[in-house]
């Protein structure tokens, strides 16, 4: 299945001398202990588009983390990292659409780059809207008149219809950036060589995007087997009655009901962990799922599960992995993530790995070059592979049609 999106490129919007909003995705895993960025891959990728706008006044915008989590931090460190990749200074303003940000945007000269602060500090950016309503948000209304055009390059945020992704494109000429073009091209190429048996390994902490995509992945023949790890596995373990301790997640009941439905609709597709790793006095302890005690927090998949999943991975035609199997940032719980990624690296099948955490993990284990394609996108890629229409591509498509009229 070839996926195409009509979109304009940077050249189509003739950016020279103009003030351009570049909506990129600099959202990066953050070390919970030090508060430092753990992997600069998305920042490096975003710098390509920004460099290609060098004769413009460029205002860069991105979100970082989720409100209330450890990774919800300001973008000051990102400005420094971006400056390093670009080889010239990126200014930073700790404001988004207030008078300080607007004054700094208006005083930019050609060749200067200004990074706004974390877009999710603005309440509206944490919600999803229709494009028409996104265009009416205060965030978009206060800012759009300061720009001549926008470049949408946040491929990993393609599935969010938040104001910065779909609102500006309603009011300004909009084109795709270099990363969007690169990802689409690479994915289309890799999908033409991908072959069955398709195995999807799902993990990480972002349950809702993954649960939403599973039916479509299966229906579109992109998941003959789904190997469950991470929080999503815990939801399925609950749904199958194998663990009873609630995980304390918002919307947990809804997720469990969805998992129950999936298990009954597709009884032969899902593989669940048989053993897991928990923490006792700072160390790893492996226990069979049935022997978990109340209050024990699952931090990784266990060795028997790793062996079983690794065998399935090595015998697959195509393996797609999204979200880490365990809390690999903590060395006691790296094993599941490392072993499954190593199984992918040594498999003869086509391999695709998705998202910032896994990209950081591959880098750490020194096997990034062994995977056929490493995408910057996490949840967005799962939905993309499932064949869903993503808001960012719809916005680009609409902007391209408008411009051609
Ligand atoms: C991602 O990392 O998947 C994107 O940056 C989107 O982040 P979100 O899932 O918090 O919206």
mmCIF file of C-alpha atoms and ligand atoms in Angstrom:
data_model
loop_
_atom_site.group_PDB
_atom_site.id
_atom_site.type_symbol
_atom_site.label_atom_id
_atom_site.label_comp_id
_atom_site.label_asym_id
_atom_site.label_seq_id
_atom_site.Cartn_x
_atom_site.Cartn_y
_atom_site.Cartn_z
ATOM 1 C CA UNK A 1 0.000 0.000 0.000
ATOM 2 C CA UNK A 2 1.628 3.250 -1.156
ATOM 3 C CA UNK A 3 0.798 6.274 0.944
ATOM 4 C CA UNK A 4 0.912 9.628 -0.765
ATOM 5 C CA UNK A 5 0.182 13.097 0.444
ATOM 6 C CA UNK A 6 -0.169 16.131 -1.738
ATOM 7 C CA UNK A 7 1.942 18.839 -0.237
ATOM 8 C CA UNK A 8 3.881 21.903 -1.191
ATOM 9 C CA UNK A 9 7.595 22.082 -0.490
ATOM 10 C CA UNK A 10 9.645 24.895 1.022
ATOM 11 C CA UNK A 11 10.503 26.192 -2.462
ATOM 12 C CA UNK A 12 6.781 26.585 -3.317
ATOM 13 C CA UNK A 13 6.242 29.136 -0.552
ATOM 14 C CA UNK A 14 9.259 31.252 -1.684
ATOM 15 C CA UNK A 15 10.468 31.838 1.879
ATOM 16 C CA UNK A 16 13.307 34.304 1.151
ATOM 17 C CA UNK A 17 12.925 37.510 3.183
ATOM 18 C CA UNK A 18 9.690 36.273 4.775
ATOM 19 C CA UNK A 19 8.823 35.475 8.383
ATOM 20 C CA UNK A 20 8.192 31.738 8.555
ATOM 21 C CA UNK A 21 6.692 29.670 11.351
ATOM 22 C CA UNK A 22 8.353 26.234 11.420
ATOM 23 C CA UNK A 23 6.243 23.779 13.456
ATOM 24 C CA UNK A 24 8.687 20.969 14.179
ATOM 25 C CA UNK A 25 8.721 18.199 16.793
ATOM 26 C CA UNK A 26 11.587 18.623 19.255
ATOM 27 C CA UNK A 27 9.833 16.464 21.866
ATOM 28 C CA UNK A 28 12.654 14.474 23.409
ATOM 29 C CA UNK A 29 12.962 11.866 26.179
ATOM 30 C CA UNK A 30 14.157 13.543 29.370
ATOM 31 C CA UNK A 31 16.259 11.818 32.035
ATOM 32 C CA UNK A 32 13.938 11.929 35.054
ATOM 33 C CA UNK A 33 16.907 12.162 37.451
ATOM 34 C CA UNK A 34 18.857 14.985 35.804
ATOM 35 C CA UNK A 35 16.178 16.739 33.735
ATOM 36 C CA UNK A 36 18.572 16.589 30.754
ATOM 37 C CA UNK A 37 17.595 15.676 27.187
ATOM 38 C CA UNK A 38 18.470 12.055 26.462
ATOM 39 C CA UNK A 39 18.539 11.870 22.665
ATOM 40 C CA UNK A 40 19.036 14.740 20.261
ATOM 41 C CA UNK A 41 17.873 12.907 17.139
ATOM 42 C CA UNK A 42 14.661 14.871 16.588
ATOM 43 C CA UNK A 43 16.543 18.136 17.112
ATOM 44 C CA UNK A 44 19.168 17.093 14.560
ATOM 45 C CA UNK A 45 16.442 16.158 12.058
ATOM 46 C CA UNK A 46 14.568 19.455 12.574
ATOM 47 C CA UNK A 47 17.754 21.435 11.916
ATOM 48 C CA UNK A 48 17.746 20.342 8.260
ATOM 49 C CA UNK A 49 14.519 22.222 7.507
ATOM 50 C CA UNK A 50 15.573 25.222 9.569
ATOM 51 C CA UNK A 51 18.893 25.453 7.723
ATOM 52 C CA UNK A 52 17.041 25.414 4.416
ATOM 53 C CA UNK A 53 15.132 28.500 5.583
ATOM 54 C CA UNK A 54 18.357 30.419 6.168
ATOM 55 C CA UNK A 55 17.357 33.465 4.104
ATOM 56 C CA UNK A 56 14.163 33.949 6.132
ATOM 57 C CA UNK A 57 13.222 35.058 9.629
ATOM 58 C CA UNK A 58 12.461 31.703 11.212
ATOM 59 C CA UNK A 59 10.273 31.163 14.264
ATOM 60 C CA UNK A 60 10.516 27.582 15.474
ATOM 61 C CA UNK A 61 7.710 26.069 17.549
ATOM 62 C CA UNK A 62 7.384 22.684 19.245
ATOM 63 C CA UNK A 63 5.803 20.958 22.193
ATOM 64 C CA UNK A 64 7.798 18.987 24.774
ATOM 65 C CA UNK A 65 6.377 16.255 27.015
ATOM 66 C CA UNK A 66 2.942 16.184 28.542
ATOM 67 C CA UNK A 67 1.558 18.453 31.245
ATOM 68 C CA UNK A 68 2.176 16.947 34.685
ATOM 69 C CA UNK A 69 4.921 14.549 33.586
ATOM 70 C CA UNK A 70 8.684 14.729 34.229
ATOM 71 C CA UNK A 71 9.334 15.502 30.578
ATOM 72 C CA UNK A 72 7.161 18.647 30.584
ATOM 73 C CA UNK A 73 10.006 21.162 30.539
ATOM 74 C CA UNK A 74 10.911 24.428 28.832
ATOM 75 C CA UNK A 75 12.702 24.429 25.472
ATOM 76 C CA UNK A 76 15.822 26.261 26.642
ATOM 77 C CA UNK A 77 18.063 23.171 26.302
ATOM 78 C CA UNK A 78 16.580 22.506 22.874
ATOM 79 C CA UNK A 79 17.654 25.986 21.698
ATOM 80 C CA UNK A 80 21.231 25.213 22.711
ATOM 81 C CA UNK A 81 21.199 21.832 20.982
ATOM 82 C CA UNK A 82 19.623 23.318 17.857
ATOM 83 C CA UNK A 83 22.319 26.032 17.777
ATOM 84 C CA UNK A 84 24.976 23.293 17.825
ATOM 85 C CA UNK A 85 23.443 21.425 14.903
ATOM 86 C CA UNK A 86 22.929 24.588 12.885
ATOM 87 C CA UNK A 87 26.322 26.075 13.704
ATOM 88 C CA UNK A 88 24.710 29.438 14.449
ATOM 89 C CA UNK A 89 22.780 30.923 17.343
ATOM 90 C CA UNK A 90 19.141 30.118 17.948
ATOM 91 C CA UNK A 91 17.469 32.714 20.169
ATOM 92 C CA UNK A 92 15.065 31.465 22.814
ATOM 93 C CA UNK A 93 12.083 33.275 24.305
ATOM 94 C CA UNK A 94 10.244 31.932 27.362
ATOM 95 C CA UNK A 95 6.917 32.979 25.921
ATOM 96 C CA UNK A 96 4.603 31.649 23.193
ATOM 97 C CA UNK A 97 2.041 34.200 22.052
ATOM 98 C CA UNK A 98 2.375 37.006 24.617
ATOM 99 C CA UNK A 99 3.771 40.486 23.904
ATOM 100 C CA UNK A 100 7.387 39.408 24.548
ATOM 101 C CA UNK A 101 7.221 36.631 21.942
ATOM 102 C CA UNK A 102 5.424 38.868 19.428
ATOM 103 C CA UNK A 103 7.963 41.699 19.847
ATOM 104 C CA UNK A 104 10.858 39.292 19.365
ATOM 105 C CA UNK A 105 9.248 37.797 16.264
ATOM 106 C CA UNK A 106 8.749 41.240 14.756
ATOM 107 C CA UNK A 107 12.321 42.306 15.443
ATOM 108 C CA UNK A 108 13.949 39.297 13.697
ATOM 109 C CA UNK A 109 16.241 39.897 10.722
ATOM 110 C CA UNK A 110 16.758 37.593 7.763
ATOM 111 C CA UNK A 111 18.919 34.631 8.784
ATOM 112 C CA UNK A 112 17.856 34.737 12.447
ATOM 113 C CA UNK A 113 16.105 31.891 14.234
ATOM 114 C CA UNK A 114 13.889 32.273 17.309
ATOM 115 C CA UNK A 115 12.607 29.291 19.295
ATOM 116 C CA UNK A 116 9.350 29.818 21.199
ATOM 117 C CA UNK A 117 8.825 28.055 24.507
ATOM 118 C CA UNK A 118 7.025 24.693 24.923
ATOM 119 C CA UNK A 119 3.730 25.110 23.047
ATOM 120 C CA UNK A 120 1.918 22.963 25.627
ATOM 121 C CA UNK A 121 2.379 25.773 28.167
ATOM 122 C CA UNK A 122 -0.551 27.235 26.216
ATOM 123 C CA UNK A 123 -3.720 25.429 27.373
ATOM 124 C CA UNK A 124 -5.270 25.217 23.891
ATOM 125 C CA UNK A 125 -2.347 23.277 22.466
ATOM 126 C CA UNK A 126 -3.239 20.356 24.765
ATOM 127 C CA UNK A 127 -6.587 19.915 23.036
ATOM 128 C CA UNK A 128 -7.673 18.723 19.619
ATOM 129 C CA UNK A 129 -9.915 20.813 17.343
ATOM 130 C CA UNK A 130 -11.363 20.782 13.863
ATOM 131 C CA UNK A 131 -9.076 22.850 11.623
ATOM 132 C CA UNK A 132 -11.655 25.674 11.488
ATOM 133 C CA UNK A 133 -11.890 25.821 15.291
ATOM 134 C CA UNK A 134 -8.115 25.505 15.678
ATOM 135 C CA UNK A 135 -7.794 28.618 13.513
ATOM 136 C CA UNK A 136 -9.998 30.487 15.997
ATOM 137 C CA UNK A 137 -7.909 29.654 19.073
ATOM 138 C CA UNK A 138 -6.185 32.505 20.878
ATOM 139 C CA UNK A 139 -2.823 30.856 20.205
ATOM 140 C CA UNK A 140 -3.320 30.987 16.447
ATOM 141 C CA UNK A 141 -5.176 34.305 16.388
ATOM 142 C CA UNK A 142 -2.478 36.144 18.383
ATOM 143 C CA UNK A 143 0.355 34.796 16.266
ATOM 144 C CA UNK A 144 -0.649 34.172 12.680
ATOM 145 C CA UNK A 145 -0.525 37.807 11.522
ATOM 146 C CA UNK A 146 3.163 37.880 12.401
ATOM 147 C CA UNK A 147 3.964 35.211 9.782
ATOM 148 C CA UNK A 148 3.903 35.066 5.989
ATOM 149 C CA UNK A 149 3.741 31.266 5.790
ATOM 150 C CA UNK A 150 4.210 28.126 7.839
ATOM 151 C CA UNK A 151 6.261 24.994 7.346
ATOM 152 C CA UNK A 152 4.746 21.905 8.966
ATOM 153 C CA UNK A 153 7.497 19.440 9.709
ATOM 154 C CA UNK A 154 6.334 17.767 12.934
ATOM 155 C CA UNK A 155 6.024 14.262 11.482
ATOM 156 C CA UNK A 156 5.868 12.650 14.964
ATOM 157 C CA UNK A 157 2.911 14.921 15.832
ATOM 158 C CA UNK A 158 1.039 14.254 12.577
ATOM 159 C CA UNK A 159 -1.780 12.526 14.511
ATOM 160 C CA UNK A 160 -2.672 15.491 16.738
ATOM 161 C CA UNK A 161 -5.186 18.034 15.486
ATOM 162 C CA UNK A 162 -3.942 20.694 17.897
ATOM 163 C CA UNK A 163 -3.854 24.408 16.960
ATOM 164 C CA UNK A 164 -0.212 24.503 15.859
ATOM 165 C CA UNK A 165 -0.624 21.485 13.578
ATOM 166 C CA UNK A 166 -3.942 22.296 11.864
ATOM 167 C CA UNK A 167 -4.811 25.923 12.817
ATOM 168 C CA UNK A 168 -2.102 28.033 11.167
ATOM 169 C CA UNK A 169 -2.422 26.113 7.912
ATOM 170 C CA UNK A 170 -6.041 27.339 7.610
ATOM 171 C CA UNK A 171 -4.882 30.954 7.539
ATOM 172 C CA UNK A 172 -1.402 30.918 6.026
ATOM 173 C CA UNK A 173 0.279 29.313 3.020
ATOM 174 C CA UNK A 174 1.583 26.000 4.350
ATOM 175 C CA UNK A 175 4.080 23.445 3.085
ATOM 176 C CA UNK A 176 5.747 20.289 4.381
ATOM 177 C CA UNK A 177 9.304 20.413 5.669
ATOM 178 C CA UNK A 178 12.260 18.200 4.857
ATOM 179 C CA UNK A 179 11.586 15.657 7.603
ATOM 180 C CA UNK A 180 8.003 15.022 6.492
ATOM 181 C CA UNK A 181 9.246 14.481 2.932
ATOM 182 C CA UNK A 182 12.099 12.228 4.076
ATOM 183 C CA UNK A 183 9.892 10.070 6.302
ATOM 184 C CA UNK A 184 7.184 9.635 3.659
ATOM 185 C CA UNK A 185 9.729 8.709 1.011
ATOM 186 C CA UNK A 186 11.556 6.232 3.262
ATOM 187 C CA UNK A 187 8.377 4.614 4.547
ATOM 188 C CA UNK A 188 6.946 4.186 1.071
ATOM 189 C CA UNK A 189 10.201 2.551 -0.024
ATOM 190 C CA UNK A 190 10.434 0.255 2.975
ATOM 191 C CA UNK A 191 6.788 -0.783 2.725
ATOM 192 C CA UNK A 192 7.301 -1.958 -0.844
ATOM 193 C CA UNK A 193 9.942 -4.436 0.362
ATOM 194 C CA UNK A 194 8.116 -5.411 3.550
ATOM 195 C CA UNK A 195 6.703 -8.941 3.502
ATOM 196 C CA UNK A 196 4.683 -11.244 5.830
ATOM 197 C CA UNK A 197 4.633 -12.549 8.518
ATOM 198 C CA UNK A 198 4.081 -9.103 10.023
ATOM 199 C CA UNK A 199 4.923 -8.817 13.692
ATOM 200 C CA UNK A 200 4.177 -5.652 15.631
ATOM 201 C CA UNK A 201 5.815 -5.138 19.023
ATOM 202 C CA UNK A 202 3.926 -2.588 21.085
ATOM 203 C CA UNK A 203 5.170 -1.015 24.289
ATOM 204 C CA UNK A 204 5.787 2.312 25.979
ATOM 205 C CA UNK A 205 3.549 4.406 28.154
ATOM 206 C CA UNK A 206 1.272 6.015 25.537
ATOM 207 C CA UNK A 207 -1.560 3.539 25.528
ATOM 208 C CA UNK A 208 -4.386 5.321 23.805
ATOM 209 C CA UNK A 209 -2.758 5.838 20.345
ATOM 210 C CA UNK A 210 -1.655 2.219 20.268
ATOM 211 C CA UNK A 211 -5.000 0.792 21.339
ATOM 212 C CA UNK A 212 -6.737 2.979 18.785
ATOM 213 C CA UNK A 213 -4.565 1.643 15.963
ATOM 214 C CA UNK A 214 -4.581 -2.083 16.713
ATOM 215 C CA UNK A 215 -7.843 -3.047 14.924
ATOM 216 C CA UNK A 216 -6.833 -1.186 11.799
ATOM 217 C CA UNK A 217 -3.317 -2.604 11.851
ATOM 218 C CA UNK A 218 -4.804 -6.096 11.998
ATOM 219 C CA UNK A 219 -7.533 -5.405 9.409
ATOM 220 C CA UNK A 220 -4.948 -3.899 7.026
ATOM 221 C CA UNK A 221 -2.778 -7.017 7.348
ATOM 222 C CA UNK A 222 0.029 -5.167 9.095
ATOM 223 C CA UNK A 223 -0.094 -7.241 12.271
ATOM 224 C CA UNK A 224 -0.290 -11.031 12.003
ATOM 225 C CA UNK A 225 1.113 -11.145 15.527
ATOM 226 C CA UNK A 226 1.128 -8.411 18.173
ATOM 227 C CA UNK A 227 3.727 -8.854 20.916
ATOM 228 C CA UNK A 228 2.617 -6.847 23.924
ATOM 229 C CA UNK A 229 5.075 -5.152 26.280
ATOM 230 C CA UNK A 230 5.154 -2.021 28.443
ATOM 231 C CA UNK A 231 2.002 -0.489 29.873
ATOM 232 C CA UNK A 232 -0.111 -1.719 26.978
ATOM 233 C CA UNK A 233 0.764 -5.313 27.987
ATOM 234 C CA UNK A 234 -0.358 -4.601 31.541
ATOM 235 C CA UNK A 235 -3.739 -3.468 30.232
ATOM 236 C CA UNK A 236 -4.122 -6.737 28.283
ATOM 237 C CA UNK A 237 -2.985 -8.777 31.309
ATOM 238 C CA UNK A 238 -5.792 -7.135 33.259
ATOM 239 C CA UNK A 239 -8.275 -7.677 30.442
ATOM 240 C CA UNK A 240 -7.430 -11.385 30.386
ATOM 241 C CA UNK A 241 -7.805 -11.597 34.185
ATOM 242 C CA UNK A 242 -4.142 -12.509 34.767
ATOM 243 C CA UNK A 243 -3.421 -9.491 36.938
ATOM 244 C CA UNK A 244 -5.953 -7.714 39.089
ATOM 245 C CA UNK A 245 -4.044 -4.821 40.680
ATOM 246 C CA UNK A 246 -5.206 -1.565 39.029
ATOM 247 C CA UNK A 247 -2.418 0.428 37.359
ATOM 248 C CA UNK A 248 -3.784 3.764 38.554
ATOM 249 C CA UNK A 249 -4.103 5.192 35.042
ATOM 250 C CA UNK A 250 -6.592 7.766 33.906
ATOM 251 C CA UNK A 251 -9.176 6.056 31.647
ATOM 252 C CA UNK A 252 -7.933 2.627 32.778
ATOM 253 C CA UNK A 253 -11.383 1.007 32.700
ATOM 254 C CA UNK A 254 -11.970 2.172 29.154
ATOM 255 C CA UNK A 255 -8.593 0.779 28.041
ATOM 256 C CA UNK A 256 -9.274 -2.561 29.723
ATOM 257 C CA UNK A 257 -12.690 -2.842 28.038
ATOM 258 C CA UNK A 258 -11.104 -2.067 24.669
ATOM 259 C CA UNK A 259 -8.436 -4.729 25.283
ATOM 260 C CA UNK A 260 -11.128 -7.272 26.244
ATOM 261 C CA UNK A 261 -12.878 -6.599 22.955
ATOM 262 C CA UNK A 262 -9.662 -6.954 20.966
ATOM 263 C CA UNK A 263 -8.844 -10.249 22.674
ATOM 264 C CA UNK A 264 -12.257 -11.640 21.878
ATOM 265 C CA UNK A 265 -12.253 -10.370 18.257
ATOM 266 C CA UNK A 266 -8.714 -11.572 17.515
ATOM 267 C CA UNK A 267 -7.967 -14.493 19.851
ATOM 268 C CA UNK A 268 -4.852 -15.697 17.967
ATOM 269 C CA UNK A 269 -3.053 -12.419 17.388
ATOM 270 C CA UNK A 270 -1.857 -11.259 20.795
ATOM 271 C CA UNK A 271 1.122 -12.508 22.792
ATOM 272 C CA UNK A 272 1.329 -11.395 26.425
ATOM 273 C CA UNK A 273 4.249 -11.550 28.871
ATOM 274 C CA UNK A 274 4.465 -14.738 30.936
ATOM 275 C CA UNK A 275 6.969 -13.181 33.322
ATOM 276 C CA UNK A 276 7.945 -9.645 34.278
ATOM 277 C CA UNK A 277 10.614 -7.740 36.194
ATOM 278 C CA UNK A 278 9.797 -5.730 39.310
ATOM 279 C CA UNK A 279 11.969 -3.611 41.586
ATOM 280 C CA UNK A 280 13.051 -4.806 45.030
ATOM 281 C CA UNK A 281 15.478 -2.613 46.971
ATOM 282 C CA UNK A 282 16.676 -1.008 43.754
ATOM 283 C CA UNK A 283 17.369 -4.337 41.964
ATOM 284 C CA UNK A 284 15.660 -6.400 39.307
ATOM 285 C CA UNK A 285 13.548 -9.329 40.416
ATOM 286 C CA UNK A 286 11.840 -11.526 37.819
ATOM 287 C CA UNK A 287 8.536 -13.161 38.670
ATOM 288 C CA UNK A 288 5.924 -15.130 36.764
ATOM 289 C CA UNK A 289 2.909 -12.949 36.013
ATOM 290 C CA UNK A 290 0.732 -15.239 38.181
ATOM 291 C CA UNK A 291 3.078 -14.684 41.169
ATOM 292 C CA UNK A 292 2.937 -10.883 41.116
ATOM 293 C CA UNK A 293 2.061 -9.510 44.529
ATOM 294 C CA UNK A 294 -0.266 -6.571 45.112
ATOM 295 C CA UNK A 295 1.615 -3.259 44.872
ATOM 296 C CA UNK A 296 4.528 -4.663 42.801
ATOM 297 C CA UNK A 297 5.135 -2.362 39.844
ATOM 298 C CA UNK A 298 6.037 -3.965 36.510
ATOM 299 C CA UNK A 299 9.206 -2.343 35.144
ATOM 300 C CA UNK A 300 10.187 -4.688 32.292
ATOM 301 C CA UNK A 301 9.319 -7.977 30.618
ATOM 302 C CA UNK A 302 11.000 -11.092 32.059
ATOM 303 C CA UNK A 303 13.578 -13.480 30.547
ATOM 304 C CA UNK A 304 11.128 -16.222 29.443
ATOM 305 C CA UNK A 305 9.035 -13.590 27.635
ATOM 306 C CA UNK A 306 12.165 -12.097 26.060
ATOM 307 C CA UNK A 307 13.216 -15.533 24.711
ATOM 308 C CA UNK A 308 9.777 -16.286 23.313
ATOM 309 C CA UNK A 309 9.362 -12.831 21.711
ATOM 310 C CA UNK A 310 12.915 -12.895 20.292
ATOM 311 C CA UNK A 311 12.182 -16.193 18.536
ATOM 312 C CA UNK A 312 8.971 -14.773 17.053
ATOM 313 C CA UNK A 313 10.823 -11.635 15.927
ATOM 314 C CA UNK A 314 13.578 -13.637 14.217
ATOM 315 C CA UNK A 315 11.072 -15.760 12.315
ATOM 316 C CA UNK A 316 9.057 -12.789 10.981
ATOM 317 C CA UNK A 317 9.156 -11.265 7.510
ATOM 318 C CA UNK A 318 8.597 -7.724 8.798
ATOM 319 C CA UNK A 319 8.897 -6.438 12.353
ATOM 320 C CA UNK A 320 7.662 -3.080 13.523
ATOM 321 C CA UNK A 321 8.396 -1.965 17.084
ATOM 322 C CA UNK A 322 6.870 1.051 18.778
ATOM 323 C CA UNK A 323 7.462 2.017 22.412
ATOM 324 C CA UNK A 324 10.047 0.491 24.766
ATOM 325 C CA UNK A 325 9.221 -2.815 26.539
ATOM 326 C CA UNK A 326 10.548 -1.565 29.890
ATOM 327 C CA UNK A 327 11.916 1.428 31.740
ATOM 328 C CA UNK A 328 15.241 1.082 29.942
ATOM 329 C CA UNK A 329 16.542 4.412 31.308
ATOM 330 C CA UNK A 330 17.076 2.483 34.561
ATOM 331 C CA UNK A 331 19.917 -0.017 33.980
ATOM 332 C CA UNK A 332 18.135 -2.736 35.999
ATOM 333 C CA UNK A 333 15.279 -2.671 33.479
ATOM 334 C CA UNK A 334 17.146 -2.291 30.191
ATOM 335 C CA UNK A 335 17.152 -6.005 29.369
ATOM 336 C CA UNK A 336 13.753 -6.323 27.634
ATOM 337 C CA UNK A 337 14.313 -3.309 25.390
ATOM 338 C CA UNK A 338 17.908 -4.272 24.569
ATOM 339 C CA UNK A 339 17.229 -7.945 23.840
ATOM 340 C CA UNK A 340 14.201 -7.350 21.621
ATOM 341 C CA UNK A 341 16.034 -4.630 19.679
ATOM 342 C CA UNK A 342 19.013 -6.984 19.284
ATOM 343 C CA UNK A 343 16.660 -9.693 18.004
ATOM 344 C CA UNK A 344 15.382 -7.199 15.436
ATOM 345 C CA UNK A 345 18.915 -6.134 14.483
ATOM 346 C CA UNK A 346 19.884 -9.772 13.842
ATOM 347 C CA UNK A 347 16.666 -10.780 12.066
ATOM 348 C CA UNK A 348 16.617 -11.442 8.322
ATOM 349 C CA UNK A 349 13.283 -9.661 7.957
ATOM 350 C CA UNK A 350 12.528 -6.006 7.278
ATOM 351 C CA UNK A 351 12.731 -3.987 10.491
ATOM 352 C CA UNK A 352 11.144 -0.654 11.419
ATOM 353 C CA UNK A 353 11.612 1.017 14.792
ATOM 354 C CA UNK A 354 9.581 3.989 15.832
ATOM 355 C CA UNK A 355 9.882 6.885 18.266
ATOM 356 C CA UNK A 356 12.312 8.912 20.334
ATOM 357 C CA UNK A 357 12.803 6.481 23.212
ATOM 358 C CA UNK A 358 13.649 3.509 21.001
ATOM 359 C CA UNK A 359 15.875 5.646 18.821
ATOM 360 C CA UNK A 360 17.768 6.683 21.990
ATOM 361 C CA UNK A 361 17.956 3.039 23.060
ATOM 362 C CA UNK A 362 19.336 1.894 19.672
ATOM 363 C CA UNK A 363 21.938 4.647 19.858
ATOM 364 C CA UNK A 364 22.907 3.521 23.367
ATOM 365 C CA UNK A 365 23.271 -0.148 22.328
ATOM 366 C CA UNK A 366 25.233 0.815 19.185
ATOM 367 C CA UNK A 367 22.889 -1.006 16.781
ATOM 368 C CA UNK A 368 20.971 1.829 15.131
ATOM 369 C CA UNK A 369 22.569 1.116 11.758
ATOM 370 C CA UNK A 370 21.352 -2.482 11.940
ATOM 371 C CA UNK A 371 17.682 -1.558 11.695
ATOM 372 C CA UNK A 372 16.235 -0.980 8.218
ATOM 373 C CA UNK A 373 14.342 2.159 9.141
ATOM 374 C CA UNK A 374 14.230 4.208 12.330
ATOM 375 C CA UNK A 375 11.438 6.764 12.223
ATOM 376 C CA UNK A 376 11.298 9.853 14.437
ATOM 377 C CA UNK A 377 7.582 9.181 14.974
ATOM 378 C CA UNK A 378 6.080 6.982 17.706
ATOM 379 C CA UNK A 379 2.288 6.946 18.041
ATOM 380 C CA UNK A 380 1.894 8.804 14.737
ATOM 381 C CA UNK A 381 3.705 6.039 12.879
ATOM 382 C CA UNK A 382 1.505 3.330 14.372
ATOM 383 C CA UNK A 383 -1.566 5.192 13.085
ATOM 384 C CA UNK A 384 0.140 5.931 9.755
ATOM 385 C CA UNK A 385 0.998 2.255 9.209
ATOM 386 C CA UNK A 386 -2.548 1.382 10.165
ATOM 387 C CA UNK A 387 -3.625 3.550 7.222
ATOM 388 C CA UNK A 388 -5.446 6.249 9.220
ATOM 389 C CA UNK A 389 -5.807 9.780 7.837
ATOM 390 C CA UNK A 390 -3.588 12.012 9.925
ATOM 391 C CA UNK A 391 -4.474 15.669 10.609
ATOM 392 C CA UNK A 392 -1.071 17.070 9.593
ATOM 393 C CA UNK A 393 -1.278 15.467 6.150
ATOM 394 C CA UNK A 394 -4.870 16.612 5.722
ATOM 395 C CA UNK A 395 -3.770 20.167 6.557
ATOM 396 C CA UNK A 396 -0.913 19.993 4.038
ATOM 397 C CA UNK A 397 -3.170 18.522 1.394
ATOM 398 C CA UNK A 398 -5.782 21.265 1.876
ATOM 399 C CA UNK A 399 -3.132 24.006 1.808
ATOM 400 C CA UNK A 400 -1.674 22.578 -1.423
ATOM 401 C CA UNK A 401 -5.084 22.481 -3.127
ATOM 402 C CA UNK A 402 -5.851 26.049 -2.001
ATOM 403 C CA UNK A 403 -2.564 27.342 -3.381
ATOM 404 C CA UNK A 404 -3.078 25.613 -6.741
ATOM 405 C CA UNK A 405 -6.475 27.239 -7.292
HETATM 406 C C1 LIG B 1 5.467 11.810 20.142
HETATM 407 O O1 LIG B 1 6.543 11.763 20.747
HETATM 408 O O2 LIG B 1 4.809 10.779 19.898
HETATM 409 C C2 LIG B 1 4.980 13.138 19.647
HETATM 410 O O3 LIG B 1 5.870 14.161 19.975
HETATM 411 C C3 LIG B 1 3.595 13.442 20.145
HETATM 412 O O4 LIG B 1 3.593 13.532 21.532
HETATM 413 P P1 LIG B 1 2.251 13.234 22.349
HETATM 414 O O5 LIG B 1 1.961 11.770 22.210
HETATM 415 O O6 LIG B 1 2.542 13.639 23.758
HETATM 416 O O7 LIG B 1 1.157 14.060 21.727
#
